[in-house]
């Protein structure tokens, strides 16, 4: 797909470097960016051009952590902490996805919402139900987004109505992988043990076998909440830590096992070192961490230590499915962290938060999240005329205002791998 988009183009080159070209040209060649230019280079002059005038053009946003079935109750049930919240609101809601008619309607709403927003890539949790998970994968694929979708595993410490037998969980997961891997254009399976408390050691070992057999990535939750962490310590007193439990089963990053761990609010010391050494992606979910009163993840420290970080909305722990919103929440949370917890950890800046929501998380998907040459062509076109002001704004100023004030209605067009989402 060869084409040119014209407009005000803005993207991250690194965590601190934001590039912008006013009234520039973004070239798409064979589904990849061929770069951003002030004038169209000679060799691309024949490509069809879409002129977006004064709109902003930025890379698609990457949501490293979102729960599709929880979209139904976002904005509700924000009065409990994690473990009670799961028991009271989450598990009963997820149980409804045993019913395919329910899944059809609820996942239809979810896929529509993701399609309308600025997200182009996502790591998505479904439920333990394989058929409903397949249905979600088909809907997301039809929406044109690039996603990893996980059928969850839960064989202990879960209510009877939402618990699998260990062997059955591994078997059903293997069959689901066989049915879905390589079958859809943009949607792939990802192993998703819900979190250590709901997954026995035997189940974890079974999942590692599947991981090796199929070469799948992994997503899960880590060190989100004090009671959860204490529970993991009780369940695995010999482990040396929460991250170490996943690691002992080979489900914690490393060359052959790309992994996303959501939250990491309380990761420190040897767990932090393991995150870095194994190249695990932290999905920072500031809104969820606030809503569930989990705490504030030390993102500045993670970045300084070379840990890979992206952003997640964690719907329905987070109410908003917007990564713009996650960017502004990340900045605000980092200010409280700096003020209240550690004065060495300076607040995140707008370019840093933008990096986290684009290139930072995008790296999990390959060369994604930037317009540097060779990156996959995911782009969002934003018309910010409804943020009119008497002031004259730079491109960077306009980006900051979009991050703080964005609405889905400002999204004019969205491209994924060079294709326009219709
Ligand atoms: N830990 C285990 N399951 C969940 C979940 O659904 N949401 C969040 N925020 N944390 C979890
Ligand atoms: Fe989550």
Tab-separated table of N, CA and C and ligand atoms in Angstrom, residues 65 67 70 73 82-83 85-86 90-91 94 125 152 154 194-198 220-222 224 228 242 262-263 285 288-289 292 294 314-318, ligand 1:
chain	number	residue	atom	x	y	z
A	65	UNK	N	-2.480	-3.272	27.835
A	65	UNK	CA	-3.226	-4.076	28.814
A	65	UNK	C	-4.679	-3.609	28.932
A	67	UNK	N	-8.890	-5.372	29.395
A	67	UNK	CA	-9.751	-6.553	29.556
A	67	UNK	C	-11.049	-6.322	28.787
A	70	UNK	N	-14.506	-6.707	30.581
A	70	UNK	CA	-14.752	-5.736	31.653
A	70	UNK	C	-15.232	-4.389	31.113
A	73	UNK	N	-18.636	-2.934	32.411
A	73	UNK	CA	-18.924	-2.260	33.698
A	73	UNK	C	-17.909	-1.163	34.020
A	82	UNK	N	-8.276	-4.318	44.945
A	82	UNK	CA	-8.166	-5.376	43.929
A	82	UNK	C	-8.881	-6.696	44.250
A	83	UNK	N	-8.516	-7.352	45.350
A	83	UNK	CA	-9.014	-8.727	45.536
A	83	UNK	C	-10.522	-8.745	45.758
A	85	UNK	N	-12.537	-6.397	44.693
A	85	UNK	CA	-13.078	-5.914	43.411
A	85	UNK	C	-13.218	-7.083	42.421
A	86	UNK	N	-12.198	-7.930	42.375
A	86	UNK	CA	-12.268	-9.093	41.477
A	86	UNK	C	-13.452	-9.985	41.863
A	90	UNK	N	-15.721	-8.363	39.100
A	90	UNK	CA	-15.081	-8.871	37.884
A	90	UNK	C	-15.489	-10.309	37.569
A	91	UNK	N	-15.363	-11.189	38.551
A	91	UNK	CA	-15.628	-12.604	38.266
A	91	UNK	C	-17.087	-12.829	37.847
A	94	UNK	N	-17.357	-11.664	34.202
A	94	UNK	CA	-16.659	-12.523	33.234
A	94	UNK	C	-17.380	-13.860	33.047
A	125	UNK	N	-7.054	-9.077	27.230
A	125	UNK	CA	-7.490	-10.240	28.011
A	125	UNK	C	-8.955	-10.511	27.703
A	152	UNK	N	-8.061	-16.678	29.104
A	152	UNK	CA	-7.446	-16.723	30.423
A	152	UNK	C	-7.365	-18.155	30.958
A	154	UNK	N	-7.441	-20.138	34.754
A	154	UNK	CA	-7.746	-19.998	36.184
A	154	UNK	C	-8.134	-21.379	36.706
A	194	UNK	N	-4.065	-15.789	34.406
A	194	UNK	CA	-4.633	-14.530	34.915
A	194	UNK	C	-3.673	-13.819	35.863
A	195	UNK	N	-3.271	-14.497	36.921
A	195	UNK	CA	-2.172	-14.073	37.790
A	195	UNK	C	-1.847	-15.245	38.705
A	196	UNK	N	-0.741	-15.165	39.421
A	196	UNK	CA	-0.265	-16.320	40.186
A	196	UNK	C	-1.346	-16.893	41.108
A	197	UNK	N	-2.095	-16.080	41.863
A	197	UNK	CA	-3.062	-16.677	42.789
A	197	UNK	C	-4.079	-17.612	42.133
A	198	UNK	N	-4.434	-17.396	40.866
A	198	UNK	CA	-5.458	-18.244	40.238
A	198	UNK	C	-4.866	-19.343	39.355
A	220	UNK	N	0.390	-11.138	31.739
A	220	UNK	CA	-0.216	-11.411	33.036
A	220	UNK	C	-0.131	-10.161	33.924
A	221	UNK	N	-0.396	-10.364	35.216
A	221	UNK	CA	-0.383	-9.269	36.189
A	221	UNK	C	0.748	-9.501	37.195
A	222	UNK	N	1.337	-8.408	37.674
A	222	UNK	CA	2.456	-8.530	38.614
A	222	UNK	C	2.465	-7.382	39.629
A	224	UNK	N	0.696	-5.786	41.900
A	224	UNK	CA	-0.246	-4.678	41.734
A	224	UNK	C	-0.659	-4.087	43.076
A	228	UNK	N	-2.497	-8.750	47.458
A	228	UNK	CA	-2.201	-9.718	46.391
A	228	UNK	C	-0.762	-10.225	46.538
A	242	UNK	N	7.405	-12.405	43.578
A	242	UNK	CA	6.254	-12.619	42.684
A	242	UNK	C	6.735	-12.849	41.253
A	262	UNK	N	1.424	-6.497	33.653
A	262	UNK	CA	0.679	-5.282	33.977
A	262	UNK	C	0.963	-4.865	35.415
A	263	UNK	N	1.061	-3.559	35.597
A	263	UNK	CA	1.123	-2.867	36.894
A	263	UNK	C	2.532	-2.704	37.465
A	285	UNK	N	-0.386	1.180	34.194
A	285	UNK	CA	-1.832	1.435	34.113
A	285	UNK	C	-2.232	2.420	35.207
A	288	UNK	N	-6.061	2.705	36.525
A	288	UNK	CA	-6.484	1.546	37.306
A	288	UNK	C	-5.831	1.571	38.688
A	289	UNK	N	-4.560	1.912	38.724
A	289	UNK	CA	-3.829	1.924	39.994
A	289	UNK	C	-4.395	2.970	40.945
A	292	UNK	N	-8.280	1.579	41.948
A	292	UNK	CA	-8.274	0.456	42.897
A	292	UNK	C	-7.351	0.739	44.083
A	294	UNK	N	-4.282	1.030	44.312
A	294	UNK	CA	-3.176	0.070	44.357
A	294	UNK	C	-1.855	0.751	44.693
A	314	UNK	N	-6.101	-0.919	31.227
A	314	UNK	CA	-6.625	-1.870	32.200
A	314	UNK	C	-8.116	-1.702	32.472
A	315	UNK	N	-8.890	-1.376	31.443
A	315	UNK	CA	-10.345	-1.420	31.613
A	315	UNK	C	-10.700	-2.786	32.197
A	316	UNK	N	-11.516	-2.887	33.276
A	316	UNK	CA	-12.303	-1.852	33.895
A	316	UNK	C	-11.699	-1.351	35.206
A	317	UNK	N	-10.458	-1.807	35.551
A	317	UNK	CA	-9.775	-1.131	36.650
A	317	UNK	C	-9.625	0.333	36.280
A	318	UNK	N	-9.226	0.578	35.033
A	318	UNK	CA	-9.294	1.931	34.460
A	318	UNK	C	-10.640	2.097	33.779
B	1	LIG	N1	-5.292	-9.203	38.669
B	1	LIG	C1	-5.881	-10.368	38.303
B	1	LIG	N2	-6.931	-10.160	37.502
B	1	LIG	C2	-7.026	-8.831	37.349
B	1	LIG	C3	-7.924	-8.005	36.621
B	1	LIG	O1	-8.866	-8.446	35.960
B	1	LIG	N3	-7.688	-6.668	36.696
B	1	LIG	C4	-6.660	-6.146	37.418
B	1	LIG	N4	-6.494	-4.831	37.455
B	1	LIG	N5	-5.826	-6.901	38.128
B	1	LIG	C5	-5.998	-8.231	38.076
